[in-house]
PDB file of C-alpha atoms in Angstrom:
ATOM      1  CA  UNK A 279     -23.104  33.284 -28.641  1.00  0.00           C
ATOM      2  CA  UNK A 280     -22.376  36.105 -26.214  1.00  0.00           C
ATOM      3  CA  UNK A 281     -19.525  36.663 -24.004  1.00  0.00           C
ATOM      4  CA  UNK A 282     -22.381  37.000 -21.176  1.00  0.00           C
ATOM      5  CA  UNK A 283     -24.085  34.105 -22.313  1.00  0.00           C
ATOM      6  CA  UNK A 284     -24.279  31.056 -19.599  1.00  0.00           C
ATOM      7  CA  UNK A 285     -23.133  27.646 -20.808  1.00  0.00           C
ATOM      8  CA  UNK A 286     -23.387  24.470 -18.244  1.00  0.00           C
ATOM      9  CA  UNK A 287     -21.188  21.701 -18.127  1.00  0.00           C
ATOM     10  CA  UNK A 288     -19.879  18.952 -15.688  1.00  0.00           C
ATOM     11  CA  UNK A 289     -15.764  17.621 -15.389  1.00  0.00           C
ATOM     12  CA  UNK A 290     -16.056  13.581 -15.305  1.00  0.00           C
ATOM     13  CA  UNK A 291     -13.001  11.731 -13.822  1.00  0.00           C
ATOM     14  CA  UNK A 292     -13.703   8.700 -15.577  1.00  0.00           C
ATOM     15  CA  UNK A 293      -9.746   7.453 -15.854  1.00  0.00           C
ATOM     16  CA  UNK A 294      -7.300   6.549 -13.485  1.00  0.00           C
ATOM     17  CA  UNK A 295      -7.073   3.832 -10.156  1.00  0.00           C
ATOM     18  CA  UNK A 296      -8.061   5.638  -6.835  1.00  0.00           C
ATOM     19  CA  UNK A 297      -5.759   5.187  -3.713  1.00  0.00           C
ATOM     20  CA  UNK A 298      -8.023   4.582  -0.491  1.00  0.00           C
ATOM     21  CA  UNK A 299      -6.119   5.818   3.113  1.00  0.00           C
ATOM     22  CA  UNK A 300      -6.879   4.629   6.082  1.00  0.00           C
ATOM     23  CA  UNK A 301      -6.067   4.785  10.032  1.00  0.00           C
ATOM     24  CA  UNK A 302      -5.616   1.901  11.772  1.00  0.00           C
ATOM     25  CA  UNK A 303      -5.606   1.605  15.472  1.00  0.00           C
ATOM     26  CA  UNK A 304      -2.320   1.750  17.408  1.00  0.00           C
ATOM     27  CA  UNK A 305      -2.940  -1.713  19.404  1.00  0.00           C
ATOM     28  CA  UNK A 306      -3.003  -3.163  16.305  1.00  0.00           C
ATOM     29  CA  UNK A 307       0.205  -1.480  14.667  1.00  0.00           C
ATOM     30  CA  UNK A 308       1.735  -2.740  18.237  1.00  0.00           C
ATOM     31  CA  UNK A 309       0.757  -6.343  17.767  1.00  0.00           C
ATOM     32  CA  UNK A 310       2.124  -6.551  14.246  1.00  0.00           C
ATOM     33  CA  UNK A 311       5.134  -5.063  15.320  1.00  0.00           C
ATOM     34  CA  UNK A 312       5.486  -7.691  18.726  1.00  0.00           C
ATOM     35  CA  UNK A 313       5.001 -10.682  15.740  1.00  0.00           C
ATOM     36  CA  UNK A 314       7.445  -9.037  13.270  1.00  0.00           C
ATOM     37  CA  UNK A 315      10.069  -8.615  16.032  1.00  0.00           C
ATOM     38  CA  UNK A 316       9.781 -11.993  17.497  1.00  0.00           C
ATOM     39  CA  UNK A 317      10.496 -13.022  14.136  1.00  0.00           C
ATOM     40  CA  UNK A 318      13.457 -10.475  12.667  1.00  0.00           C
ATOM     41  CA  UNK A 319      14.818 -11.810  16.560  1.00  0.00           C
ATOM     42  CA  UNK A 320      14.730 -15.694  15.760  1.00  0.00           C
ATOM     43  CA  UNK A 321      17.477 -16.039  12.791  1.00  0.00           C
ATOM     44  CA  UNK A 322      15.636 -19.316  12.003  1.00  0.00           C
ATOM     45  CA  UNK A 323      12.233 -18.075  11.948  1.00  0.00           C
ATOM     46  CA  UNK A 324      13.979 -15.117   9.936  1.00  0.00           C
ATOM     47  CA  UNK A 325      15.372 -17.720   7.488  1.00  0.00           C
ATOM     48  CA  UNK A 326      12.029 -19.769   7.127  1.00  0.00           C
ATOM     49  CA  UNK A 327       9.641 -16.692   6.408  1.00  0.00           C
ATOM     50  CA  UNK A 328      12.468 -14.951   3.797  1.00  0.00           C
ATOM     51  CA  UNK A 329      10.087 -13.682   1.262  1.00  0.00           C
ATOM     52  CA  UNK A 330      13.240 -11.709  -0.439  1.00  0.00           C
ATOM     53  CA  UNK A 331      13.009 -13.915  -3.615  1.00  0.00           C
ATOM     54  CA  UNK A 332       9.597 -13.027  -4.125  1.00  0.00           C
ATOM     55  CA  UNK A 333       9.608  -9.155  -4.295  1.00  0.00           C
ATOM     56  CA  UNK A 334      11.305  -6.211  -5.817  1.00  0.00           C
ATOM     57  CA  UNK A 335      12.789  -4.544  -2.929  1.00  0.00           C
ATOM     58  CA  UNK A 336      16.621  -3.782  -2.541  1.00  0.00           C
ATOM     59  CA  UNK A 337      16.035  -3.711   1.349  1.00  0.00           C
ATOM     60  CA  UNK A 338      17.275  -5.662   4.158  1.00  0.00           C
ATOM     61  CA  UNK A 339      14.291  -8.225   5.122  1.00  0.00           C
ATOM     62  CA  UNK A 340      11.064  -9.015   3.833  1.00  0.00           C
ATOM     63  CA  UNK A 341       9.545 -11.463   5.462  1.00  0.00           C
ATOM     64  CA  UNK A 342       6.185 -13.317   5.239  1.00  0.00           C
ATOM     65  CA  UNK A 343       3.418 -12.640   7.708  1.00  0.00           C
ATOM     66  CA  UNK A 344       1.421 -15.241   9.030  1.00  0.00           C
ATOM     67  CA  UNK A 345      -1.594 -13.123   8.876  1.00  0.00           C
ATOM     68  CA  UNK A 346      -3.808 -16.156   9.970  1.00  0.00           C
ATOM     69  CA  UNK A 347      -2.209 -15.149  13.813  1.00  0.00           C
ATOM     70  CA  UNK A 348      -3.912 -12.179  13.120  1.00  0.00           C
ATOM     71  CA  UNK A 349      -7.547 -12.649  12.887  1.00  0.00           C
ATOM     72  CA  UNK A 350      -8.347  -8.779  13.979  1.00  0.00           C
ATOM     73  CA  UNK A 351      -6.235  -7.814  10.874  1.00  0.00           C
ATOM     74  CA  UNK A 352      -7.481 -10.311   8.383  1.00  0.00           C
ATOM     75  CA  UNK A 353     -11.108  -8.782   9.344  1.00  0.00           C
ATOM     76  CA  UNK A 354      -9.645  -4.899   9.039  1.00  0.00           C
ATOM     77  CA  UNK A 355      -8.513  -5.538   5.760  1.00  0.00           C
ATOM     78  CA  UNK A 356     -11.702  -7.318   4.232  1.00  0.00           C
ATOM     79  CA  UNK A 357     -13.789  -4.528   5.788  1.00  0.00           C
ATOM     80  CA  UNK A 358     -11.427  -1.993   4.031  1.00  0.00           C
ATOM     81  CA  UNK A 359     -11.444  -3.758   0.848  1.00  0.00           C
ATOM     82  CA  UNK A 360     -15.064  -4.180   0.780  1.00  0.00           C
ATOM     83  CA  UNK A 361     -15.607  -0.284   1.209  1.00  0.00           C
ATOM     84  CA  UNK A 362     -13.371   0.481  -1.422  1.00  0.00           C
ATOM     85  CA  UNK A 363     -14.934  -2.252  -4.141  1.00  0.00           C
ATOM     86  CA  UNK A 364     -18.314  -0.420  -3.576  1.00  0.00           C
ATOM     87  CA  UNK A 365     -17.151   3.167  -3.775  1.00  0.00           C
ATOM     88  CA  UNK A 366     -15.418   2.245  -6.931  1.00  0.00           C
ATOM     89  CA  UNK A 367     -16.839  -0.818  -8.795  1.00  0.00           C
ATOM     90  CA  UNK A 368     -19.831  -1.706  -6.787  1.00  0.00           C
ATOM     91  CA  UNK A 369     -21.633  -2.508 -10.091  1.00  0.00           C
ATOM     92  CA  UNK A 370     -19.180  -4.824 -11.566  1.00  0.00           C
ATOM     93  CA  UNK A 371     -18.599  -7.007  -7.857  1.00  0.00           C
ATOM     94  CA  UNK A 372     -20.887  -8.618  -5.843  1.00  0.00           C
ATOM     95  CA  UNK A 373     -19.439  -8.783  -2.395  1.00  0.00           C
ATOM     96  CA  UNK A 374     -21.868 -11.123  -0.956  1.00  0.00           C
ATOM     97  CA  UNK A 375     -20.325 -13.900  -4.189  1.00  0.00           C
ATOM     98  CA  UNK A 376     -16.827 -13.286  -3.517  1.00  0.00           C
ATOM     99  CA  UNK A 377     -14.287 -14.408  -1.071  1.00  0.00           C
ATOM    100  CA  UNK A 378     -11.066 -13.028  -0.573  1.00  0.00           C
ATOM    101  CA  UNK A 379      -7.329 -14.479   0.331  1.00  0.00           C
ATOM    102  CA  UNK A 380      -4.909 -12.727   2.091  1.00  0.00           C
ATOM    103  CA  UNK A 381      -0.832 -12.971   1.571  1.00  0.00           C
ATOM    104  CA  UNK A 382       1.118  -9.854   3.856  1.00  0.00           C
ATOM    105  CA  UNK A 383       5.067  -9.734   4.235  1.00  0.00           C
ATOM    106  CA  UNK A 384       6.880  -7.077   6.655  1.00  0.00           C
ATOM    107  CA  UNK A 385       9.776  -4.956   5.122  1.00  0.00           C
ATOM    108  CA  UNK A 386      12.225  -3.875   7.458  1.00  0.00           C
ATOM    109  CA  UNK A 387      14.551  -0.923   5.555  1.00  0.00           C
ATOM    110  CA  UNK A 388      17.800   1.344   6.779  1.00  0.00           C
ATOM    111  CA  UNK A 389      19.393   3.987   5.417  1.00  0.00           C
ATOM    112  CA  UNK A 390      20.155   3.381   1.689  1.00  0.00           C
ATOM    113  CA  UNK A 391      17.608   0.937   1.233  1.00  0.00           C
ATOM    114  CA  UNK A 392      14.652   1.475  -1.397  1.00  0.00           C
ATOM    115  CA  UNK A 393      12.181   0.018  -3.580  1.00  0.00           C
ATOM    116  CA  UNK A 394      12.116   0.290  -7.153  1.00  0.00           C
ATOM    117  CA  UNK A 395       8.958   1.068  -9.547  1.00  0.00           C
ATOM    118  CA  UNK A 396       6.615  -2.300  -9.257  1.00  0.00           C
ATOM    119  CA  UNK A 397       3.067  -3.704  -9.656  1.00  0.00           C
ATOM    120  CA  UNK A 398       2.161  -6.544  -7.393  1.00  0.00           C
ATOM    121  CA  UNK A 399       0.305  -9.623  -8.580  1.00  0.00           C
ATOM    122  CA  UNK A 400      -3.249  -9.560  -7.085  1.00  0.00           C
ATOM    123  CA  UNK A 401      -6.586  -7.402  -7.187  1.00  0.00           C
ATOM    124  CA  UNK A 402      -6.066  -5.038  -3.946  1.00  0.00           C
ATOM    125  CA  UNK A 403      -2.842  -4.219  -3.003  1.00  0.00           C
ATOM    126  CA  UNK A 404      -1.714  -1.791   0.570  1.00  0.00           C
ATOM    127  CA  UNK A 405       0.788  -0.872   2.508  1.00  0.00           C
ATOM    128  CA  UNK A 406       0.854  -0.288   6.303  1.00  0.00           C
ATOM    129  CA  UNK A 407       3.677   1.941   8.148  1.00  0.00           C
ATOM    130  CA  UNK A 408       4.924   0.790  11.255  1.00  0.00           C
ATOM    131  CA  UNK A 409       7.756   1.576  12.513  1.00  0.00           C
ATOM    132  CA  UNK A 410       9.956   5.091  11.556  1.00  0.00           C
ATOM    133  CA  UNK A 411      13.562   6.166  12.478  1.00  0.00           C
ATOM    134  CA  UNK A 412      13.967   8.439  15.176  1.00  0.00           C
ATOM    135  CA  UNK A 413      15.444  10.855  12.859  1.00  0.00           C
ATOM    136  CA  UNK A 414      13.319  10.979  10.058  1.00  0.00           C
ATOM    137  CA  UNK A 415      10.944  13.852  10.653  1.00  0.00           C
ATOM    138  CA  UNK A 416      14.877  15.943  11.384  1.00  0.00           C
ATOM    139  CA  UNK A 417      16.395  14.450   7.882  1.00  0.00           C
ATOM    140  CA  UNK A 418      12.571  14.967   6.121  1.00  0.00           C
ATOM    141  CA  UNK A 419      12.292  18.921   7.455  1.00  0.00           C
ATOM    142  CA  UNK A 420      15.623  19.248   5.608  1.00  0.00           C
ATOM    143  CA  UNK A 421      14.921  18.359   2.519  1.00  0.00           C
ATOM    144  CA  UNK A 422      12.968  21.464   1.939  1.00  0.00           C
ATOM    145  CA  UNK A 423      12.834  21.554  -1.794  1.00  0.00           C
ATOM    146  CA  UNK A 424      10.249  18.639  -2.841  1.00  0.00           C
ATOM    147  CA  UNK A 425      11.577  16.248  -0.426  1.00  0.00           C
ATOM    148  CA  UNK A 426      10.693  12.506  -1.070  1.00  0.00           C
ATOM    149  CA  UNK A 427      13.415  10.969   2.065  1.00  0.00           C
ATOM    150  CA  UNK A 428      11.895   7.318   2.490  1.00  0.00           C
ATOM    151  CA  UNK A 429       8.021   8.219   0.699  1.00  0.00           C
ATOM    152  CA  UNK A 430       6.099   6.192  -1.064  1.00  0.00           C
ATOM    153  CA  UNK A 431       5.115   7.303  -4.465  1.00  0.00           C
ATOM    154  CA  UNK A 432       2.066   5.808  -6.710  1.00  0.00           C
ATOM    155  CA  UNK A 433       2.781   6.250 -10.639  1.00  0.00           C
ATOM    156  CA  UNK A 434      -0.674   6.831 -12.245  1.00  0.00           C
ATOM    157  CA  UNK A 435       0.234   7.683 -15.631  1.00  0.00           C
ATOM    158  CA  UNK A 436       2.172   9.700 -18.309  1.00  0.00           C
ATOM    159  CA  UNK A 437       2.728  13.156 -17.401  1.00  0.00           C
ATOM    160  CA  UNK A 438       0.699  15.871 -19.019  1.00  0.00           C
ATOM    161  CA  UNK A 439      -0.758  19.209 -17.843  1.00  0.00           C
ATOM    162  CA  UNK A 440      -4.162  18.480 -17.276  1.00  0.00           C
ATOM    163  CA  UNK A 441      -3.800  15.454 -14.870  1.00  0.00           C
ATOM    164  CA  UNK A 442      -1.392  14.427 -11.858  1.00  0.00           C
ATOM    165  CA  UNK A 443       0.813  11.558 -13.030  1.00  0.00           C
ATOM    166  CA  UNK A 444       2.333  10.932  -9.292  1.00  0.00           C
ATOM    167  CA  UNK A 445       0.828  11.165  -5.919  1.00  0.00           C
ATOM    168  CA  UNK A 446       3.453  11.023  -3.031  1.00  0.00           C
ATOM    169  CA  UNK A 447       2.714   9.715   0.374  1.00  0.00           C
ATOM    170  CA  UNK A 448       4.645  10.764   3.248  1.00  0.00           C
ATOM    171  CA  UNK A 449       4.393   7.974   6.200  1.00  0.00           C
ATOM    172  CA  UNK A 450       3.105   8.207   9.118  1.00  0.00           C
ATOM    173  CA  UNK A 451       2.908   5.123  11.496  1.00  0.00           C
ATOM    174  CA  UNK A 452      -0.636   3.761  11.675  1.00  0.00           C
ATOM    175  CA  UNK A 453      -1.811   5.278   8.298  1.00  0.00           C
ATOM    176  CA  UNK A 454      -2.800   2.085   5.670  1.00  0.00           C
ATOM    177  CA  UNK A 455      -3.409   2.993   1.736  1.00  0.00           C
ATOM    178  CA  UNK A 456      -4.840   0.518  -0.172  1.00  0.00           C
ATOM    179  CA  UNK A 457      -4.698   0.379  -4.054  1.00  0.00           C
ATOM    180  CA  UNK A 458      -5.322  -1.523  -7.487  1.00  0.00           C
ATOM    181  CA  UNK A 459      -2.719  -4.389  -7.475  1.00  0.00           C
ATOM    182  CA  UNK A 460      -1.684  -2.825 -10.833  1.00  0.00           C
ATOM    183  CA  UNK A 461      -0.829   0.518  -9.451  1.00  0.00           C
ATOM    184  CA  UNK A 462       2.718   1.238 -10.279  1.00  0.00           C
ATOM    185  CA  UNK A 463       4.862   2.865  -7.109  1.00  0.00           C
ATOM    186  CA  UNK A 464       7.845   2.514  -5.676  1.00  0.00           C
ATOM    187  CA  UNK A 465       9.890   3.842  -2.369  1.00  0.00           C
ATOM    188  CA  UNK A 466      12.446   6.295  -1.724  1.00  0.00           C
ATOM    189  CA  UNK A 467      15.570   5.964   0.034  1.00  0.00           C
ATOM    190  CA  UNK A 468      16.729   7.647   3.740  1.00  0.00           C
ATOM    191  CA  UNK A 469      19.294   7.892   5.680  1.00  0.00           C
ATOM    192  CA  UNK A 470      18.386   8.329   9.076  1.00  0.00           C
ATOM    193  CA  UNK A 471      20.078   5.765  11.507  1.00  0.00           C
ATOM    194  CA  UNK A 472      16.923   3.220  12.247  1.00  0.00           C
ATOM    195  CA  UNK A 473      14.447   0.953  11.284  1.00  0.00           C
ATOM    196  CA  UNK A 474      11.885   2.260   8.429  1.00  0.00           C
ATOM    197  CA  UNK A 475       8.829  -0.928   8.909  1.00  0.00           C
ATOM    198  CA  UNK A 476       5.722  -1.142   6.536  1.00  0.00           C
ATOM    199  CA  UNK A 477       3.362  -4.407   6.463  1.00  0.00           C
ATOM    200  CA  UNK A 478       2.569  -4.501   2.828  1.00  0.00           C
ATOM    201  CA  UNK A 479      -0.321  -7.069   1.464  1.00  0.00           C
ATOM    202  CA  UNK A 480      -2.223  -8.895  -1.600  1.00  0.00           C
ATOM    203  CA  UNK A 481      -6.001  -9.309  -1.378  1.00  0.00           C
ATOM    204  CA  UNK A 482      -7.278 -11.953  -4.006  1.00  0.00           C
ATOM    205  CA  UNK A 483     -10.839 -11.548  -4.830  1.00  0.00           C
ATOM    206  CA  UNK A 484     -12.695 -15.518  -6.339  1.00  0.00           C
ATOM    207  CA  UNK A 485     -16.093 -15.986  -6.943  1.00  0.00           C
ATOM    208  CA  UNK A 486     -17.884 -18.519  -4.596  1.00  0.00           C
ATOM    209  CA  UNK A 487     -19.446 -19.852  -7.898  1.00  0.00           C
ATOM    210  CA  UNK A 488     -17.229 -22.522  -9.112  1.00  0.00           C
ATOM    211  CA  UNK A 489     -16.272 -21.395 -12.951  1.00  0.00           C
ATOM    212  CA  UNK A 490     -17.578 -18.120 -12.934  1.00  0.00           C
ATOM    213  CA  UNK A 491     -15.508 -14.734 -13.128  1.00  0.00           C
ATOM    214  CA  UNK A 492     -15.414 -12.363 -10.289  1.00  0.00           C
ATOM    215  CA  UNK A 493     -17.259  -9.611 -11.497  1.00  0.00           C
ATOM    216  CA  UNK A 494     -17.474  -7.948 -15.294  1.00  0.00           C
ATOM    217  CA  UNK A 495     -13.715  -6.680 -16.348  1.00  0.00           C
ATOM    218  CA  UNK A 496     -12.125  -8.027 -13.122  1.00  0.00           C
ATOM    219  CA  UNK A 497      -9.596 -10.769 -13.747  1.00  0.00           C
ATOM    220  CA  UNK A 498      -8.076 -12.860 -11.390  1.00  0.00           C
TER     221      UNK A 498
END
């Protein structure tokens, strides 16, 4: 072989989840919001929809979402969820067999509050941002040196030099990533004065066939 000689070859990404983002339309980020306030409002409601004991978050209210008030959203999220199953494992689903569930909860965080590394327990996972301090692009600018102030951050795998082990996500109200359930990822703190509000949700894919699995290598 020559140093002029030509030699072909392809680079396969054949490991590693992939992280769909999305843009969802104001009018719905505002009706979200209008249900999420009447709730975080109504100390009862509040009480009844405490999902705190059910998640990982060292914030100050997670609440359920009755998402069935929210037919528009329920029908965003199975369109998203459908176009990511057939960019990514169209061969090993069959959308037309397979119904999906829906379970969302609102987390309302202030300064100091965070989430720590977690999976969630489903086949789809997302996250929606909704609501940001007033101050956060201010206390974001100055943390000019890798700043992470109130991110989210998906943990894909060991670090080595060839691969990115992290991907961090910078919110912006409106903008909707959706993700393998098993995705590890977690949120950084703030410290802004003011609400930081994300919808995050569970999409459980079942086969319509009684007894039969999903698709090949998909558990539920």
């Amino acid at each position: 072989m020559t140093k002029n000689q030509q030699v072909s070859y392809d680079i396969y990404q054949p490991f590693g989840p992939s992280v769909m983002k999305a843009s969802v339309p104001q009018v719905a980020v505002d009706l979200v919001n209008k249900i999420s306030d009447d709730i975080l409002k109504d100390k009862k409601k509040r009480d009844e929809l405490d999902w705190h004991d059910n998640l990982a978050g060292n914030v100050k209210y997670e609440i359920a979402l009755p998402l069935h008030e929210i037919p528009s959203m329920e029908q965003l999220l199975s369109r998203l969820a459908g176009e990511y199953i057939s960019k990514t494992i169209k061969d090993q689903i069959d959308l037309e067999k397979t119904d999906m569930s829906y379970r969302a909860w609102v987390v309302s965080q202030y300064a100091g509050d965070f989430n720590p590394v977690h999976i969630h327990d489903a086949n789809l996972s997302g996250v929606c941002f909704l609501r940001l301090p007033p101050g956060y692009e201010e206390e974001y600018r100055r943390e000019d040196h890798h700043p992470t102030v109130g991110c989210l951050e998906f943990l894909g795998s060991m670090p080595n030099h060839f691969a990115n082990h992290s991907y961090l996500v910078k919110p912006q109200i409106g903008d909707l990533y959706l993700f393998p359930s098993h995705l590890a990822h977690q949120v950084y703190p703030f410290r802004s004065k003011g609400e930081r509000r994300s919808m995050s949700f569970n999409i459980h894919l079942k086969s319509k066939e009684p007894g039969k699995p999903v698709g090949k290598g998909v558990d539920v």
